[in-house]
mmCIF file of C-alpha atoms and ligand atoms in Angstrom:
data_model
loop_
_atom_site.group_PDB
_atom_site.id
_atom_site.type_symbol
_atom_site.label_atom_id
_atom_site.label_comp_id
_atom_site.label_asym_id
_atom_site.label_seq_id
_atom_site.Cartn_x
_atom_site.Cartn_y
_atom_site.Cartn_z
ATOM 1 C CA MET A 1 0.000 0.000 0.000
ATOM 2 C CA LYS A 2 1.276 3.445 -0.810
ATOM 3 C CA TRP A 3 1.186 6.117 1.883
ATOM 4 C CA GLU A 4 -0.980 8.246 -0.337
ATOM 5 C CA ASP A 5 -3.796 5.708 -0.063
ATOM 6 C CA ASN A 6 -4.070 6.718 3.599
ATOM 7 C CA VAL A 7 -4.259 10.439 3.066
ATOM 8 C CA ARG A 8 -7.475 12.279 3.998
ATOM 9 C CA LYS A 9 -8.054 13.900 0.649
ATOM 10 C CA VAL A 10 -10.146 17.031 0.546
ATOM 11 C CA VAL A 11 -10.884 19.872 -1.844
ATOM 12 C CA PRO A 12 -10.094 22.970 0.223
ATOM 13 C CA TYR A 13 -12.067 26.180 0.536
ATOM 14 C CA VAL A 14 -10.651 29.019 -1.558
ATOM 15 C CA ALA A 15 -10.565 32.315 0.300
ATOM 16 C CA GLY A 16 -10.798 35.646 -1.529
ATOM 17 C CA GLU A 17 -7.415 36.880 -2.679
ATOM 18 C CA GLN A 18 -5.385 39.223 -0.470
ATOM 19 C CA PRO A 19 -3.424 41.319 -2.985
ATOM 20 C CA ASN A 20 -0.898 43.717 -1.568
ATOM 21 C CA LYS A 21 -0.995 46.799 -3.744
ATOM 22 C CA ALA A 22 -0.574 50.362 -2.600
ATOM 23 C CA ASN A 23 -3.680 52.009 -4.014
ATOM 24 C CA MET A 24 -6.010 49.084 -4.470
ATOM 25 C CA ILE A 25 -9.658 49.167 -3.474
ATOM 26 C CA LYS A 26 -10.338 45.901 -1.723
ATOM 27 C CA LEU A 27 -13.996 44.964 -1.812
ATOM 28 C CA ASN A 28 -13.614 41.183 -2.105
ATOM 29 C CA THR A 29 -13.594 39.658 1.390
ATOM 30 C CA ASN A 30 -16.166 41.665 3.346
ATOM 31 C CA GLU A 31 -13.606 43.267 5.591
ATOM 32 C CA CYS A 32 -14.499 46.496 7.366
ATOM 33 C CA PRO A 33 -12.990 49.606 5.738
ATOM 34 C CA TYR A 34 -12.654 51.392 9.099
ATOM 35 C CA PRO A 35 -10.027 50.644 11.772
ATOM 36 C CA PRO A 36 -10.833 48.820 15.020
ATOM 37 C CA ALA A 37 -11.942 50.856 18.062
ATOM 38 C CA PRO A 38 -9.343 53.442 19.204
ATOM 39 C CA GLY A 39 -8.784 51.567 22.471
ATOM 40 C CA VAL A 40 -7.646 48.534 20.489
ATOM 41 C CA ARG A 41 -4.899 50.596 18.905
ATOM 42 C CA LYS A 42 -3.817 51.864 22.297
ATOM 43 C CA LEU A 43 -3.565 48.292 23.579
ATOM 44 C CA ALA A 44 -1.515 47.272 20.551
ATOM 45 C CA GLU A 45 0.871 50.176 21.125
ATOM 46 C CA GLU A 46 1.215 49.502 24.827
ATOM 47 C CA MET A 47 1.420 45.701 24.578
ATOM 48 C CA ASP A 48 3.750 44.135 27.145
ATOM 49 C CA TYR A 49 5.951 42.123 24.801
ATOM 50 C CA ASP A 50 7.387 40.119 27.689
ATOM 51 C CA LYS A 51 3.967 38.499 28.094
ATOM 52 C CA LEU A 52 4.416 36.837 24.714
ATOM 53 C CA ARG A 53 6.696 34.309 26.443
ATOM 54 C CA LEU A 54 3.674 32.806 28.112
ATOM 55 C CA TYR A 55 0.902 30.629 26.773
ATOM 56 C CA PRO A 56 -2.440 32.415 26.554
ATOM 57 C CA ASP A 57 -5.389 31.646 28.837
ATOM 58 C CA THR A 58 -6.858 28.432 27.405
ATOM 59 C CA ASP A 59 -10.382 29.502 28.405
ATOM 60 C CA SER A 60 -10.139 33.097 27.124
ATOM 61 C CA THR A 61 -11.802 33.942 30.445
ATOM 62 C CA ILE A 62 -11.845 37.736 30.142
ATOM 63 C CA LEU A 63 -13.263 37.694 26.627
ATOM 64 C CA VAL A 64 -15.855 35.039 27.407
ATOM 65 C CA LYS A 65 -17.020 37.097 30.394
ATOM 66 C CA GLU A 66 -17.152 40.333 28.385
ATOM 67 C CA LEU A 67 -19.228 38.699 25.649
ATOM 68 C CA ALA A 68 -21.513 37.040 28.208
ATOM 69 C CA ASP A 69 -22.173 40.416 29.885
ATOM 70 C CA TYR A 70 -22.718 42.153 26.541
ATOM 71 C CA TYR A 71 -25.200 39.599 25.237
ATOM 72 C CA GLY A 72 -26.859 38.940 28.630
ATOM 73 C CA VAL A 73 -25.971 35.247 28.932
ATOM 74 C CA LYS A 74 -23.832 33.172 31.321
ATOM 75 C CA PRO A 75 -20.082 32.767 30.596
ATOM 76 C CA SER A 76 -20.746 29.016 30.433
ATOM 77 C CA GLN A 77 -22.868 29.716 27.339
ATOM 78 C CA VAL A 78 -20.028 31.328 25.349
ATOM 79 C CA PHE A 79 -17.294 29.654 23.299
ATOM 80 C CA VAL A 80 -14.595 31.606 21.436
ATOM 81 C CA GLY A 81 -12.340 30.603 18.565
ATOM 82 C CA VAL A 82 -9.863 31.752 15.955
ATOM 83 C CA GLY A 83 -12.375 33.454 13.714
ATOM 84 C CA SER A 84 -15.866 32.087 13.296
ATOM 85 C CA ASP A 85 -14.383 29.616 10.790
ATOM 86 C CA ASP A 86 -12.667 27.919 13.731
ATOM 87 C CA VAL A 87 -15.873 28.005 15.789
ATOM 88 C CA LEU A 88 -17.898 26.604 12.875
ATOM 89 C CA ALA A 89 -15.372 23.853 12.088
ATOM 90 C CA THR A 90 -15.389 22.813 15.754
ATOM 91 C CA ALA A 91 -19.196 22.868 15.780
ATOM 92 C CA PHE A 92 -19.378 20.693 12.649
ATOM 93 C CA VAL A 93 -17.141 18.006 14.132
ATOM 94 C CA THR A 94 -18.877 18.204 17.528
ATOM 95 C CA PHE A 95 -22.552 18.282 16.604
ATOM 96 C CA PHE A 96 -22.887 16.669 13.184
ATOM 97 C CA ASP A 97 -21.954 13.094 14.005
ATOM 98 C CA SER A 98 -25.189 11.199 13.381
ATOM 99 C CA GLY A 99 -24.438 9.652 9.984
ATOM 100 C CA ARG A 100 -27.607 11.371 8.688
ATOM 101 C CA PRO A 101 -27.249 14.213 6.181
ATOM 102 C CA ILE A 102 -27.066 17.750 7.459
ATOM 103 C CA LEU A 103 -29.008 20.465 5.647
ATOM 104 C CA PHE A 104 -27.855 23.841 4.372
ATOM 105 C CA PRO A 105 -28.877 26.162 1.516
ATOM 106 C CA ASP A 106 -27.526 25.461 -1.979
ATOM 107 C CA ILE A 107 -26.338 29.039 -2.304
ATOM 108 C CA THR A 108 -24.509 29.859 0.901
ATOM 109 C CA TYR A 109 -21.128 30.152 2.588
ATOM 110 C CA SER A 110 -19.000 27.802 0.514
ATOM 111 C CA PHE A 111 -17.034 26.550 3.511
ATOM 112 C CA TYR A 112 -19.959 24.413 4.763
ATOM 113 C CA ASP A 113 -19.573 21.646 2.195
ATOM 114 C CA VAL A 114 -15.784 21.728 2.659
ATOM 115 C CA TRP A 115 -16.099 21.023 6.414
ATOM 116 C CA ALA A 116 -18.764 18.412 5.752
ATOM 117 C CA ASP A 117 -16.467 16.642 3.281
ATOM 118 C CA LEU A 118 -13.479 16.941 5.608
ATOM 119 C CA TYR A 119 -15.350 15.358 8.518
ATOM 120 C CA ARG A 120 -17.198 12.855 6.293
ATOM 121 C CA ILE A 121 -20.585 14.327 7.173
ATOM 122 C CA PRO A 122 -23.224 13.622 4.515
ATOM 123 C CA TYR A 123 -25.228 16.654 3.458
ATOM 124 C CA ILE A 124 -28.170 17.832 1.382
ATOM 125 C CA LYS A 125 -28.194 21.279 -0.184
ATOM 126 C CA CYS A 126 -31.648 22.827 0.082
ATOM 127 C CA ALA A 127 -32.354 24.949 -3.013
ATOM 128 C CA LEU A 128 -33.166 28.572 -2.269
ATOM 129 C CA LYS A 129 -36.488 29.790 -3.655
ATOM 130 C CA ASP A 130 -36.495 31.805 -6.884
ATOM 131 C CA ASP A 131 -36.405 35.009 -4.842
ATOM 132 C CA TRP A 132 -33.320 33.575 -3.063
ATOM 133 C CA HIS A 133 -34.978 33.358 0.328
ATOM 134 C CA LEU A 134 -34.726 30.097 2.293
ATOM 135 C CA ASP A 135 -37.236 27.423 1.383
ATOM 136 C CA VAL A 136 -38.394 26.561 4.893
ATOM 137 C CA GLU A 137 -40.203 23.390 3.774
ATOM 138 C CA ALA A 138 -36.884 21.916 2.572
ATOM 139 C CA PHE A 139 -35.593 22.200 6.135
ATOM 140 C CA LYS A 140 -38.360 19.930 7.403
ATOM 141 C CA GLN A 141 -36.986 16.696 5.918
ATOM 142 C CA PRO A 142 -35.214 14.133 8.152
ATOM 143 C CA ASN A 143 -31.642 15.241 8.863
ATOM 144 C CA GLY A 144 -28.617 15.108 11.169
ATOM 145 C CA GLY A 145 -28.389 18.856 11.741
ATOM 146 C CA VAL A 146 -29.026 22.225 10.134
ATOM 147 C CA ILE A 147 -26.830 25.227 9.388
ATOM 148 C CA PHE A 148 -27.521 28.478 7.561
ATOM 149 C CA PRO A 149 -26.234 32.033 7.739
ATOM 150 C CA ASN A 150 -28.668 34.807 8.617
ATOM 151 C CA PRO A 151 -28.364 37.068 6.728
ATOM 152 C CA ASN A 152 -27.331 34.541 4.106
ATOM 153 C CA ALA A 153 -24.083 34.944 2.184
ATOM 154 C CA PRO A 154 -23.493 35.723 -0.583
ATOM 155 C CA THR A 155 -27.114 36.746 -1.245
ATOM 156 C CA GLY A 156 -27.203 39.221 1.656
ATOM 157 C CA LEU A 157 -30.828 38.356 2.399
ATOM 158 C CA PHE A 158 -32.109 38.366 5.967
ATOM 159 C CA GLU A 159 -34.747 35.903 7.180
ATOM 160 C CA GLU A 160 -37.226 37.094 9.797
ATOM 161 C CA LEU A 161 -36.931 35.470 13.224
ATOM 162 C CA SER A 162 -40.321 33.825 12.674
ATOM 163 C CA THR A 163 -38.717 31.922 9.774
ATOM 164 C CA VAL A 164 -35.735 30.940 11.922
ATOM 165 C CA GLU A 165 -38.127 29.757 14.613
ATOM 166 C CA GLU A 166 -40.131 27.708 12.137
ATOM 167 C CA ILE A 167 -36.928 25.882 11.179
ATOM 168 C CA LEU A 168 -36.036 25.386 14.848
ATOM 169 C CA GLU A 169 -39.500 24.105 15.631
ATOM 170 C CA ALA A 170 -39.193 21.484 12.869
ATOM 171 C CA ASN A 171 -35.740 20.399 14.070
ATOM 172 C CA ARG A 172 -35.900 19.981 17.827
ATOM 173 C CA ASP A 173 -33.874 16.738 17.831
ATOM 174 C CA VAL A 174 -30.773 18.012 16.024
ATOM 175 C CA VAL A 175 -28.426 20.946 16.433
ATOM 176 C CA VAL A 176 -29.370 24.040 14.442
ATOM 177 C CA ILE A 177 -26.515 26.479 13.814
ATOM 178 C CA VAL A 178 -27.327 30.033 12.768
ATOM 179 C CA ASP A 179 -24.237 31.754 11.366
ATOM 180 C CA GLU A 180 -24.718 35.460 12.113
ATOM 181 C CA ALA A 181 -21.452 36.710 10.603
ATOM 182 C CA TYR A 182 -23.305 39.682 9.052
ATOM 183 C CA VAL A 183 -26.126 40.261 11.525
ATOM 184 C CA ASP A 184 -24.823 43.615 12.788
ATOM 185 C CA PHE A 185 -25.566 45.394 9.499
ATOM 186 C CA GLY A 186 -29.327 45.627 9.879
ATOM 187 C CA GLY A 187 -30.445 42.074 10.649
ATOM 188 C CA GLU A 188 -31.779 40.847 13.971
ATOM 189 C CA SER A 189 -29.986 38.244 16.075
ATOM 190 C CA CYS A 190 -31.870 35.089 17.007
ATOM 191 C CA LEU A 191 -30.143 35.016 20.417
ATOM 192 C CA PRO A 192 -33.481 35.532 22.247
ATOM 193 C CA LEU A 193 -34.621 32.161 20.849
ATOM 194 C CA LEU A 194 -31.994 30.473 23.036
ATOM 195 C CA GLU A 195 -34.448 30.653 25.930
ATOM 196 C CA LYS A 196 -36.738 28.290 24.078
ATOM 197 C CA TYR A 197 -34.323 26.084 22.117
ATOM 198 C CA ASP A 198 -31.379 24.373 23.813
ATOM 199 C CA ASN A 199 -30.297 22.921 20.430
ATOM 200 C CA LEU A 200 -29.634 26.358 18.890
ATOM 201 C CA LEU A 201 -26.080 27.616 18.387
ATOM 202 C CA VAL A 202 -25.578 31.245 17.319
ATOM 203 C CA VAL A 203 -22.212 32.037 15.736
ATOM 204 C CA GLN A 204 -20.778 35.534 15.272
ATOM 205 C CA THR A 205 -17.456 37.123 14.319
ATOM 206 C CA PHE A 206 -15.267 40.160 14.988
ATOM 207 C CA SER A 207 -14.061 40.102 11.363
ATOM 208 C CA LYS A 208 -16.728 42.313 9.813
ATOM 209 C CA SER A 209 -18.614 44.674 12.123
ATOM 210 C CA ARG A 210 -15.763 44.947 14.635
ATOM 211 C CA SER A 211 -13.004 45.532 12.059
ATOM 212 C CA MET A 212 -10.726 42.793 13.359
ATOM 213 C CA ALA A 213 -10.440 40.212 10.571
ATOM 214 C CA GLY A 214 -6.665 40.249 10.955
ATOM 215 C CA LEU A 215 -6.787 39.042 14.550
ATOM 216 C CA ARG A 216 -9.116 36.080 13.848
ATOM 217 C CA ILE A 217 -11.770 36.256 16.560
ATOM 218 C CA GLY A 218 -15.098 34.455 16.473
ATOM 219 C CA PHE A 219 -17.539 33.174 19.072
ATOM 220 C CA CYS A 220 -20.755 31.334 19.581
ATOM 221 C CA ILE A 221 -23.499 31.328 22.160
ATOM 222 C CA GLY A 222 -25.673 28.351 23.012
ATOM 223 C CA SER A 223 -26.938 26.245 25.897
ATOM 224 C CA GLU A 224 -24.424 25.380 28.623
ATOM 225 C CA LYS A 225 -24.539 21.761 27.535
ATOM 226 C CA MET A 226 -23.647 22.592 23.942
ATOM 227 C CA ILE A 227 -20.764 24.827 24.996
ATOM 228 C CA LYS A 228 -19.411 22.060 27.223
ATOM 229 C CA TYR A 229 -19.427 19.636 24.269
ATOM 230 C CA LEU A 230 -17.658 22.206 22.087
ATOM 231 C CA ASN A 231 -14.985 22.722 24.736
ATOM 232 C CA ASP A 232 -14.478 18.965 25.081
ATOM 233 C CA VAL A 233 -13.675 18.777 21.353
ATOM 234 C CA LYS A 234 -11.579 21.935 21.348
ATOM 235 C CA PHE A 235 -9.485 20.682 24.274
ATOM 236 C CA SER A 236 -9.012 17.412 22.376
ATOM 237 C CA ILE A 237 -7.398 19.228 19.458
ATOM 238 C CA ASN A 238 -5.647 22.393 20.636
ATOM 239 C CA SER A 239 -5.964 23.994 24.087
ATOM 240 C CA TYR A 240 -4.371 27.284 23.077
ATOM 241 C CA THR A 241 -6.510 28.457 20.207
ATOM 242 C CA MET A 242 -6.913 32.174 20.755
ATOM 243 C CA ASN A 243 -3.696 34.123 21.276
ATOM 244 C CA MET A 244 -3.223 36.565 24.130
ATOM 245 C CA PRO A 245 -3.245 39.861 22.126
ATOM 246 C CA SER A 246 -6.505 38.828 20.440
ATOM 247 C CA GLN A 247 -8.170 38.061 23.765
ATOM 248 C CA VAL A 248 -7.198 41.425 25.248
ATOM 249 C CA MET A 249 -8.031 43.503 22.176
ATOM 250 C CA ALA A 250 -11.344 41.782 21.584
ATOM 251 C CA VAL A 251 -12.448 42.755 25.110
ATOM 252 C CA GLU A 252 -11.684 46.396 24.323
ATOM 253 C CA ALA A 253 -13.620 46.200 21.044
ATOM 254 C CA VAL A 254 -16.712 44.900 22.868
ATOM 255 C CA ARG A 255 -16.443 47.629 25.535
ATOM 256 C CA ASP A 256 -16.500 50.446 22.972
ATOM 257 C CA ASP A 257 -20.100 49.957 21.955
ATOM 258 C CA ALA A 258 -20.499 53.541 20.705
ATOM 259 C CA TYR A 259 -17.692 53.060 18.196
ATOM 260 C CA PHE A 260 -19.116 49.712 17.070
ATOM 261 C CA LYS A 261 -22.531 51.296 16.519
ATOM 262 C CA SER A 262 -21.092 54.253 14.620
ATOM 263 C CA VAL A 263 -19.102 52.007 12.265
ATOM 264 C CA THR A 264 -22.043 49.727 11.474
ATOM 265 C CA ALA A 265 -24.334 52.743 10.974
ATOM 266 C CA LYS A 266 -21.840 54.293 8.534
ATOM 267 C CA ILE A 267 -21.621 51.077 6.512
ATOM 268 C CA ILE A 268 -25.401 50.717 6.414
ATOM 269 C CA ALA A 269 -25.762 54.318 5.189
ATOM 270 C CA THR A 270 -23.150 53.799 2.474
ATOM 271 C CA ARG A 271 -24.782 50.524 1.440
ATOM 272 C CA GLU A 272 -28.202 52.109 1.004
ATOM 273 C CA ARG A 273 -26.765 54.938 -1.082
ATOM 274 C CA VAL A 274 -24.724 52.539 -3.233
ATOM 275 C CA LYS A 275 -27.838 50.406 -3.821
ATOM 276 C CA LYS A 276 -29.600 53.402 -5.380
ATOM 277 C CA GLU A 277 -26.653 54.287 -7.580
ATOM 278 C CA MET A 278 -26.148 50.719 -8.723
ATOM 279 C CA GLU A 279 -29.791 50.455 -9.641
ATOM 280 C CA GLU A 280 -29.387 53.528 -11.814
ATOM 281 C CA LEU A 281 -26.433 51.823 -13.505
ATOM 282 C CA GLY A 282 -28.585 48.827 -14.448
ATOM 283 C CA PHE A 283 -27.697 46.408 -11.661
ATOM 284 C CA THR A 284 -30.187 44.183 -9.870
ATOM 285 C CA PHE A 285 -29.581 42.559 -6.482
ATOM 286 C CA PRO A 286 -31.344 41.088 -3.473
ATOM 287 C CA ASP A 287 -32.050 43.653 -0.749
ATOM 288 C CA SER A 288 -28.879 43.156 1.285
ATOM 289 C CA LYS A 289 -28.807 43.513 5.066
ATOM 290 C CA THR A 290 -25.051 42.886 5.162
ATOM 291 C CA ASN A 291 -21.833 44.737 4.361
ATOM 292 C CA PHE A 292 -21.936 43.575 0.744
ATOM 293 C CA ILE A 293 -24.200 43.653 -2.308
ATOM 294 C CA PHE A 294 -24.641 40.621 -4.571
ATOM 295 C CA ALA A 295 -25.247 42.236 -7.927
ATOM 296 C CA SER A 296 -25.899 41.254 -11.538
ATOM 297 C CA HIS A 297 -25.936 43.668 -14.429
ATOM 298 C CA LYS A 298 -28.909 43.586 -16.780
ATOM 299 C CA THR A 299 -26.745 43.301 -19.907
ATOM 300 C CA VAL A 300 -23.028 42.978 -19.132
ATOM 301 C CA PRO A 301 -21.782 39.594 -17.809
ATOM 302 C CA ALA A 302 -20.419 39.626 -14.246
ATOM 303 C CA LYS A 303 -17.110 38.080 -15.292
ATOM 304 C CA GLU A 304 -16.405 40.943 -17.669
ATOM 305 C CA ILE A 305 -17.164 43.575 -15.058
ATOM 306 C CA PHE A 306 -15.071 41.650 -12.513
ATOM 307 C CA GLU A 307 -12.085 41.674 -14.867
ATOM 308 C CA ALA A 308 -12.525 45.316 -15.836
ATOM 309 C CA LEU A 309 -12.638 46.316 -12.157
ATOM 310 C CA ARG A 310 -9.594 44.184 -11.429
ATOM 311 C CA GLU A 311 -7.608 46.049 -14.046
ATOM 312 C CA GLN A 312 -8.330 49.203 -12.094
ATOM 313 C CA ASP A 313 -7.088 47.447 -8.914
ATOM 314 C CA ILE A 314 -10.656 47.320 -7.653
ATOM 315 C CA TYR A 315 -11.148 43.831 -6.248
ATOM 316 C CA VAL A 316 -14.617 42.306 -5.877
ATOM 317 C CA ARG A 317 -15.624 38.618 -5.620
ATOM 318 C CA PHE A 318 -16.832 36.473 -8.493
ATOM 319 C CA TRP A 319 -17.598 32.744 -8.468
ATOM 320 C CA ASN A 320 -17.694 30.741 -11.664
ATOM 321 C CA LYS A 321 -20.398 28.509 -10.177
ATOM 322 C CA GLU A 322 -23.776 27.409 -11.397
ATOM 323 C CA ARG A 323 -26.657 29.775 -10.451
ATOM 324 C CA ILE A 324 -24.352 32.564 -9.273
ATOM 325 C CA ASN A 325 -21.935 32.998 -12.198
ATOM 326 C CA ASN A 326 -23.564 36.232 -13.262
ATOM 327 C CA CYS A 327 -23.203 37.890 -9.864
ATOM 328 C CA LEU A 328 -20.536 39.994 -8.222
ATOM 329 C CA ARG A 329 -20.235 40.233 -4.469
ATOM 330 C CA ILE A 330 -19.170 43.746 -3.704
ATOM 331 C CA THR A 331 -18.128 44.621 -0.160
ATOM 332 C CA ILE A 332 -19.204 48.018 1.145
ATOM 333 C CA GLY A 333 -16.065 50.110 1.582
ATOM 334 C CA THR A 334 -15.712 53.772 2.535
ATOM 335 C CA ASP A 335 -17.838 56.332 0.680
ATOM 336 C CA GLU A 336 -14.735 57.404 -1.202
ATOM 337 C CA GLU A 337 -13.911 53.857 -2.302
ATOM 338 C CA MET A 338 -17.463 53.248 -3.439
ATOM 339 C CA ASP A 339 -17.475 56.522 -5.363
ATOM 340 C CA THR A 340 -14.305 55.515 -7.195
ATOM 341 C CA MET A 341 -15.869 52.177 -8.113
ATOM 342 C CA LEU A 342 -19.174 53.735 -9.168
ATOM 343 C CA GLY A 343 -17.363 56.418 -11.172
ATOM 344 C CA PHE A 344 -15.451 53.772 -13.088
ATOM 345 C CA LEU A 345 -18.570 51.681 -13.680
ATOM 346 C CA ARG A 346 -20.477 54.689 -14.950
ATOM 347 C CA THR A 347 -17.907 55.243 -17.715
ATOM 348 C CA TYR A 348 -17.302 51.569 -18.394
ATOM 349 C CA LEU A 349 -20.966 50.671 -18.752
ATOM 350 C CA LYS A 350 -21.734 53.677 -20.938
ATOM 351 C CA ASP A 351 -19.321 52.379 -23.566
ATOM 352 C CA ARG A 352 -20.903 48.933 -23.564
HETATM 353 N N1 PMP B 401 -19.600 32.806 8.006
HETATM 354 C C1 PMP B 401 -19.842 33.464 6.885
HETATM 355 C C2 PMP B 401 -21.205 33.418 6.314
HETATM 356 C C3 PMP B 401 -18.820 34.182 6.246
HETATM 357 O O1 PMP B 401 -19.044 34.826 5.088
HETATM 358 C C4 PMP B 401 -17.536 34.226 6.832
HETATM 359 C C5 PMP B 401 -16.435 35.033 6.187
HETATM 360 N N2 PMP B 401 -15.741 34.410 5.179
HETATM 361 C C6 PMP B 401 -17.331 33.488 7.999
HETATM 362 C C7 PMP B 401 -18.380 32.811 8.572
HETATM 363 C C8 PMP B 401 -15.979 33.381 8.635
HETATM 364 O O2 PMP B 401 -15.461 34.571 9.087
HETATM 365 P P1 PMP B 401 -14.310 34.634 10.153
HETATM 366 O O3 PMP B 401 -13.624 33.284 10.203
HETATM 367 O O4 PMP B 401 -13.417 35.701 9.684
HETATM 368 O O5 PMP B 401 -14.958 34.932 11.455
#
């Protein structure tokens, strides 16, 4: 037998590119265009480098407590990880172990099928309706667990909490994960449903609304029992997931609620303005409640626009995938960045 026969072969997730150009406009990975809270910068500048000798707190105690206080839950209901990708991967391996297929939307975060394949979890993709909202009925078939983002990505569409509850109601015997990576841009968190459903896990991130993608901070909130199971798995893989600077800086980001609210409000305002201008340019898109717009042009193919923008060092995201290969996912940047992009598009589309 060759050693390669024993390799766990997977097709990895492909993240958006991270080009490093001086004057580029980077609208391809849903990062926040504004810096983290001012207190975070102060902490970075005053960091006690000697502390880097030591391992970080395995339980991220200060951050877990800060998040518990902020969201009004017990610390034993909070689990943190290295970005929500880490939290989600840990949740997949912990909660989706029944041998029955898990359910998620066909158009959604493209990491879900990668984790499912990695952990040998069977899955069924539930087709979104023609209007790209979730088809709730599809989530009522027998399954080994459910996961969906709300708002969904890359569509940007938010589902009302009554819809989320209908899915929870139909799936009381499995874990239901709601990935709220984009909830701070005008959606509504389903955290209050935790009182009624001990099989609900709500996952959020500091990468978008808290401007800290570079530090890799994510968390989830669920019943104490679920969090215990997650910790059992985490401590069976790597005790020291979140590094010390991230733990300290994340606490500061949560404390500065006024800054957080001002940043999300600015992005929402820019998004609503950009929607109007894009409509005038002939784009159509679902009514996003996130920090991105998933747009198609009425006449010009998405791939062509993607390439034309790229030549201007304006990076957006395009997937050459069935059902979405005429769409561009455009992150909301600063007003200035969006104006540059819109200005280019105005000229480019006029000549077409
Ligand atoms: N969930 C969704 C829906 C996302 O789009 C992303 C960002 N790629 C993530 C989770 C992961 O984000 P992070 O690991 O930076 O927290």
